[in-house]
PDB file of C-alpha atoms in Angstrom:
ATOM      1  CA  UNK A1186     111.720  75.050  92.053  1.00 46.00           C
ATOM      2  CA  UNK A1187     112.852  77.779  93.905  1.00 48.00           C
ATOM      3  CA  UNK A1188     116.198  79.152  92.599  1.00 48.00           C
ATOM      4  CA  UNK A1189     117.967  81.998  94.452  1.00 47.00           C
ATOM      5  CA  UNK A1190     120.642  84.305  92.846  1.00 51.00           C
ATOM      6  CA  UNK A1191     124.007  85.191  95.135  1.00 49.00           C
ATOM      7  CA  UNK A1192     124.093  89.164  94.798  1.00 49.00           C
ATOM      8  CA  UNK A1193     127.333  90.856  94.282  1.00 46.00           C
ATOM      9  CA  UNK A1194     125.614  93.147  97.488  1.00 50.00           C
ATOM     10  CA  UNK A1195     125.451  91.565 101.106  1.00 57.00           C
ATOM     11  CA  UNK A1196     122.407  90.442 102.438  1.00 68.00           C
ATOM     12  CA  UNK A1197     120.599  90.558  99.491  1.00 75.00           C
ATOM     13  CA  UNK A1198     119.342  87.619  98.078  1.00 75.00           C
ATOM     14  CA  UNK A1199     116.435  87.385  94.547  1.00 78.00           C
ATOM     15  CA  UNK A1200     114.429  84.540  94.986  1.00 76.00           C
ATOM     16  CA  UNK A1201     112.419  83.047  91.805  1.00 80.00           C
ATOM     17  CA  UNK A1202     109.066  80.683  91.400  1.00 82.00           C
ATOM     18  CA  UNK A1203     106.296  80.636  90.189  1.00 89.00           C
ATOM     19  CA  UNK A1204     104.553  79.576  93.517  1.00 90.00           C
ATOM     20  CA  UNK A1205     103.731  82.473  95.982  1.00 89.00           C
ATOM     21  CA  UNK A1206     103.881  80.123  99.109  1.00 89.00           C
ATOM     22  CA  UNK A1207     107.845  79.000  98.130  1.00 90.00           C
ATOM     23  CA  UNK A1208     108.615  82.918  97.536  1.00 89.00           C
ATOM     24  CA  UNK A1209     107.293  83.898 100.765  1.00 90.00           C
ATOM     25  CA  UNK A1210     108.351  81.356 102.616  1.00 91.00           C
ATOM     26  CA  UNK A1211     111.885  81.453 101.130  1.00 90.00           C
ATOM     27  CA  UNK A1212     111.451  85.544 102.293  1.00 89.00           C
ATOM     28  CA  UNK A1213     110.828  84.400 105.701  1.00 90.00           C
ATOM     29  CA  UNK A1214     113.866  82.288 106.391  1.00 90.00           C
ATOM     30  CA  UNK A1215     116.092  85.185 104.482  1.00 89.00           C
ATOM     31  CA  UNK A1216     114.744  88.053 106.992  1.00 88.00           C
ATOM     32  CA  UNK A1217     114.240  85.518 109.796  1.00 87.00           C
ATOM     33  CA  UNK A1218     118.189  84.835 108.968  1.00 87.00           C
ATOM     34  CA  UNK A1219     119.071  88.151 108.936  1.00 86.00           C
ATOM     35  CA  UNK A1220     117.394  89.677 112.039  1.00 86.00           C
ATOM     36  CA  UNK A1221     118.443  86.984 114.611  1.00 84.00           C
ATOM     37  CA  UNK A1222     122.373  87.728 112.869  1.00 83.00           C
ATOM     38  CA  UNK A1223     121.337  91.417 114.170  1.00 83.00           C
ATOM     39  CA  UNK A1224     120.509  93.282 110.614  1.00 83.00           C
ATOM     40  CA  UNK A1225     118.042  95.877 110.147  1.00 87.00           C
ATOM     41  CA  UNK A1226     116.044  94.436 107.214  1.00 88.00           C
ATOM     42  CA  UNK A1227     113.727  96.716 105.074  1.00 89.00           C
ATOM     43  CA  UNK A1228     110.872  95.194 103.655  1.00 90.00           C
ATOM     44  CA  UNK A1229     109.166  97.083 100.735  1.00 89.00           C
ATOM     45  CA  UNK A1230     105.771  95.766  99.770  1.00 88.00           C
ATOM     46  CA  UNK A1231     103.386  96.784  96.844  1.00 87.00           C
ATOM     47  CA  UNK A1232     101.341  98.204 100.011  1.00 90.00           C
ATOM     48  CA  UNK A1233     102.180  99.393 103.103  1.00 91.00           C
ATOM     49  CA  UNK A1234      99.741  96.518 104.684  1.00 92.00           C
ATOM     50  CA  UNK A1235     101.292  94.014 102.207  1.00 91.00           C
ATOM     51  CA  UNK A1236     104.575  94.653 104.368  1.00 91.00           C
ATOM     52  CA  UNK A1237     102.797  94.356 107.570  1.00 93.00           C
ATOM     53  CA  UNK A1238     101.455  91.033 106.489  1.00 93.00           C
ATOM     54  CA  UNK A1239     104.520  89.505 105.893  1.00 92.00           C
ATOM     55  CA  UNK A1240     106.382  91.199 108.980  1.00 91.00           C
ATOM     56  CA  UNK A1241     103.680  89.970 111.224  1.00 91.00           C
ATOM     57  CA  UNK A1242     104.163  86.032 109.422  1.00 91.00           C
ATOM     58  CA  UNK A1243     107.769  86.616 110.774  1.00 90.00           C
ATOM     59  CA  UNK A1244     106.875  88.051 114.136  1.00 89.00           C
ATOM     60  CA  UNK A1245     104.304  84.905 115.109  1.00 88.00           C
ATOM     61  CA  UNK A1246     107.363  83.130 113.968  1.00 83.00           C
ATOM     62  CA  UNK A1247     110.340  84.441 115.489  1.00 79.00           C
ATOM     63  CA  UNK A1248     108.735  86.527 118.510  1.00 75.00           C
ATOM     64  CA  UNK A1249     110.553  89.516 117.482  1.00 71.00           C
ATOM     65  CA  UNK A1250     111.167  91.533 115.042  1.00 76.00           C
ATOM     66  CA  UNK A1251     112.765  94.539 116.208  1.00 83.00           C
ATOM     67  CA  UNK A1252     114.909  95.957 113.377  1.00 84.00           C
ATOM     68  CA  UNK A1253     112.835  95.014 110.850  1.00 89.00           C
ATOM     69  CA  UNK A1254     111.259  98.172 108.489  1.00 91.00           C
ATOM     70  CA  UNK A1255     108.287  97.704 106.725  1.00 92.00           C
ATOM     71  CA  UNK A1256     107.602 100.222 103.444  1.00 92.00           C
ATOM     72  CA  UNK A1257     105.119 100.628 100.496  1.00 90.00           C
ATOM     73  CA  UNK A1258     107.487 101.965  97.279  1.00 86.00           C
ATOM     74  CA  UNK A1259     106.184 105.260  97.500  1.00 82.00           C
ATOM     75  CA  UNK A1260     106.783 105.298 101.263  1.00 86.00           C
ATOM     76  CA  UNK A1261     110.473 104.001 100.971  1.00 89.00           C
ATOM     77  CA  UNK A1262     110.511 106.723  98.351  1.00 85.00           C
ATOM     78  CA  UNK A1263     109.534 109.594 100.097  1.00 83.00           C
ATOM     79  CA  UNK A1264     111.865 108.293 103.062  1.00 87.00           C
ATOM     80  CA  UNK A1265     115.219 108.368 100.544  1.00 88.00           C
ATOM     81  CA  UNK A1266     113.776 111.639  98.914  1.00 86.00           C
ATOM     82  CA  UNK A1267     113.123 113.916 102.126  1.00 87.00           C
ATOM     83  CA  UNK A1268     116.970 115.052 102.769  1.00 90.00           C
ATOM     84  CA  UNK A1269     117.019 115.949  99.332  1.00 89.00           C
ATOM     85  CA  UNK A1270     113.470 117.660  99.692  1.00 87.00           C
ATOM     86  CA  UNK A1271     114.493 119.698 102.845  1.00 89.00           C
ATOM     87  CA  UNK A1272     117.502 120.932 101.320  1.00 91.00           C
ATOM     88  CA  UNK A1273     115.270 122.614  98.706  1.00 88.00           C
ATOM     89  CA  UNK A1274     112.545 123.471 101.002  1.00 89.00           C
ATOM     90  CA  UNK A1275     110.285 121.013 100.197  1.00 87.00           C
ATOM     91  CA  UNK A1276     108.764 118.556 102.052  1.00 85.00           C
ATOM     92  CA  UNK A1277     106.947 114.882 100.768  1.00 84.00           C
ATOM     93  CA  UNK A1278     103.405 114.625 101.182  1.00 84.00           C
ATOM     94  CA  UNK A1279     101.365 111.742 101.983  1.00 83.00           C
ATOM     95  CA  UNK A1280      98.126 110.550 100.131  1.00 84.00           C
ATOM     96  CA  UNK A1281      95.927 112.167 102.730  1.00 89.00           C
ATOM     97  CA  UNK A1282      97.892 115.257 101.686  1.00 89.00           C
ATOM     98  CA  UNK A1283      96.953 114.674  98.171  1.00 90.00           C
ATOM     99  CA  UNK A1284      93.297 114.391  99.319  1.00 93.00           C
ATOM    100  CA  UNK A1285      93.126 117.735 101.256  1.00 92.00           C
ATOM    101  CA  UNK A1286      94.841 119.303  98.622  1.00 92.00           C
ATOM    102  CA  UNK A1287      92.534 118.048  95.982  1.00 93.00           C
ATOM    103  CA  UNK A1288      89.371 118.660  98.518  1.00 94.00           C
ATOM    104  CA  UNK A1289      90.592 122.408  98.393  1.00 93.00           C
ATOM    105  CA  UNK A1290      91.335 122.704  94.334  1.00 94.00           C
ATOM    106  CA  UNK A1291      87.742 121.852  94.241  1.00 95.00           C
ATOM    107  CA  UNK A1292      86.595 124.033  96.531  1.00 94.00           C
ATOM    108  CA  UNK A1293      88.826 126.664  95.033  1.00 93.00           C
ATOM    109  CA  UNK A1294      86.846 125.375  91.298  1.00 94.00           C
ATOM    110  CA  UNK A1295      83.410 126.059  92.649  1.00 93.00           C
ATOM    111  CA  UNK A1296      84.342 129.046  94.317  1.00 93.00           C
ATOM    112  CA  UNK A1297      85.285 130.660  90.889  1.00 93.00           C
ATOM    113  CA  UNK A1298      82.678 128.551  89.006  1.00 93.00           C
ATOM    114  CA  UNK A1299      84.891 127.040  86.715  1.00 92.00           C
ATOM    115  CA  UNK A1300      82.904 123.338  87.113  1.00 94.00           C
ATOM    116  CA  UNK A1301      80.402 122.201  85.059  1.00 94.00           C
ATOM    117  CA  UNK A1302      80.686 118.189  84.399  1.00 95.00           C
ATOM    118  CA  UNK A1303      81.558 117.841  87.562  1.00 95.00           C
ATOM    119  CA  UNK A1304      79.891 120.388  89.301  1.00 93.00           C
ATOM    120  CA  UNK A1305      76.387 118.111  90.963  1.00 93.00           C
ATOM    121  CA  UNK A1306      79.159 115.779  92.294  1.00 94.00           C
ATOM    122  CA  UNK A1307      82.547 117.824  93.236  1.00 93.00           C
ATOM    123  CA  UNK A1308      80.523 118.421  97.054  1.00 91.00           C
ATOM    124  CA  UNK A1309      79.970 114.651  97.740  1.00 93.00           C
ATOM    125  CA  UNK A1310      81.921 112.452 100.464  1.00 92.00           C
ATOM    126  CA  UNK A1311      84.110 110.404  98.307  1.00 94.00           C
ATOM    127  CA  UNK A1312      84.950 113.425  95.121  1.00 95.00           C
ATOM    128  CA  UNK A1313      88.037 114.792  96.819  1.00 95.00           C
ATOM    129  CA  UNK A1314      89.897 111.006  97.256  1.00 95.00           C
ATOM    130  CA  UNK A1315      88.930 110.295  93.832  1.00 96.00           C
ATOM    131  CA  UNK A1316      90.093 113.562  92.589  1.00 95.00           C
ATOM    132  CA  UNK A1317      92.439 112.770  93.975  1.00 94.00           C
ATOM    133  CA  UNK A1318      93.448 109.897  92.683  1.00 94.00           C
ATOM    134  CA  UNK A1319      92.437 110.548  89.315  1.00 94.00           C
ATOM    135  CA  UNK A1320      95.097 113.742  89.616  1.00 94.00           C
ATOM    136  CA  UNK A1321      97.636 111.637  90.669  1.00 92.00           C
ATOM    137  CA  UNK A1322      97.059 109.133  88.040  1.00 93.00           C
ATOM    138  CA  UNK A1323      97.617 111.996  85.434  1.00 94.00           C
ATOM    139  CA  UNK A1324     100.166 113.805  86.859  1.00 92.00           C
ATOM    140  CA  UNK A1325     102.835 110.439  86.818  1.00 90.00           C
ATOM    141  CA  UNK A1326     101.048 110.301  83.183  1.00 93.00           C
ATOM    142  CA  UNK A1327     102.836 113.481  82.454  1.00 92.00           C
ATOM    143  CA  UNK A1328      99.522 115.026  81.045  1.00 93.00           C
ATOM    144  CA  UNK A1329      99.125 118.554  81.634  1.00 93.00           C
ATOM    145  CA  UNK A1330      95.594 120.747  81.686  1.00 93.00           C
ATOM    146  CA  UNK A1331      96.153 122.272  78.923  1.00 93.00           C
ATOM    147  CA  UNK A1332      95.672 118.859  76.706  1.00 93.00           C
ATOM    148  CA  UNK A1333      93.207 117.943  79.158  1.00 92.00           C
ATOM    149  CA  UNK A1334      91.001 121.279  77.900  1.00 92.00           C
ATOM    150  CA  UNK A1335      90.748 119.941  75.218  1.00 92.00           C
ATOM    151  CA  UNK A1336      88.490 116.876  75.761  1.00 93.00           C
ATOM    152  CA  UNK A1337      85.082 116.463  75.825  1.00 92.00           C
ATOM    153  CA  UNK A1338      82.851 115.924  78.678  1.00 92.00           C
ATOM    154  CA  UNK A1339      84.973 116.515  81.977  1.00 92.00           C
ATOM    155  CA  UNK A1340      87.712 117.773  80.580  1.00 94.00           C
ATOM    156  CA  UNK A1341      87.885 120.976  80.903  1.00 94.00           C
ATOM    157  CA  UNK A1342      86.465 120.763  84.418  1.00 95.00           C
ATOM    158  CA  UNK A1343      89.404 117.891  84.996  1.00 95.00           C
ATOM    159  CA  UNK A1344      92.171 120.867  83.321  1.00 95.00           C
ATOM    160  CA  UNK A1345      90.901 123.330  85.889  1.00 95.00           C
ATOM    161  CA  UNK A1346      90.896 120.827  88.816  1.00 96.00           C
ATOM    162  CA  UNK A1347      94.872 120.316  87.761  1.00 95.00           C
ATOM    163  CA  UNK A1348      95.911 123.355  87.687  1.00 95.00           C
ATOM    164  CA  UNK A1349      94.235 123.974  91.287  1.00 94.00           C
ATOM    165  CA  UNK A1350      96.323 120.928  92.520  1.00 94.00           C
ATOM    166  CA  UNK A1351      99.589 121.935  91.131  1.00 92.00           C
ATOM    167  CA  UNK A1352      98.910 125.117  92.373  1.00 91.00           C
ATOM    168  CA  UNK A1353      98.015 124.158  96.097  1.00 89.00           C
ATOM    169  CA  UNK A1354     100.907 122.043  95.720  1.00 86.00           C
ATOM    170  CA  UNK A1355     103.275 124.607  94.610  1.00 84.00           C
ATOM    171  CA  UNK A1356     102.475 126.934  97.534  1.00 86.00           C
ATOM    172  CA  UNK A1357     102.966 124.205 100.348  1.00 83.00           C
ATOM    173  CA  UNK A1358     106.231 123.341  99.018  1.00 85.00           C
ATOM    174  CA  UNK A1359     105.021 119.956  99.295  1.00 83.00           C
ATOM    175  CA  UNK A1360     105.809 117.357  96.609  1.00 85.00           C
ATOM    176  CA  UNK A1361     102.712 114.717  95.992  1.00 83.00           C
ATOM    177  CA  UNK A1362     103.874 111.171  95.033  1.00 80.00           C
ATOM    178  CA  UNK A1363     104.010 112.369  91.214  1.00 81.00           C
ATOM    179  CA  UNK A1364     106.952 114.295  91.685  1.00 79.00           C
ATOM    180  CA  UNK A1365     108.765 111.653  94.133  1.00 74.00           C
TER     181      UNK A1365
END
């Protein structure tokens, strides 16, 4: 059973169903009707790939999707935050930017001989990506370097890397996903 709730805001529809295909079919019909009516539609998915897949399914049925904009939740947050960030002299960073900052932080920590636990793997190709994801999760959870330094094994290394990661973002006047 599909139950749709009307909203006080125009062109918004909430669809509830335990069946994924029913939810997607209702969403496709709603978006197709909005596009046919000349409205711009913003599709926000759990990932950009999910939003793209959904949009492709509409395009294959209708043939045209002018005015259909696709975002992940993070991309939408970055787009909405951009004017406020720019006014303060900052810019949003992408996940690739975070990986680059993590690589730079790892390099700086190695140069300072600040790594012991992660030293054997810090130069491997996948380390910056894994480090960026880990540091982003720590920042999202608002974990501070001082708390990490007290942990055993890799705690002191993570604290040193997180400090350098935050310093690199500050010096680049960029804001990452955790800040957004």
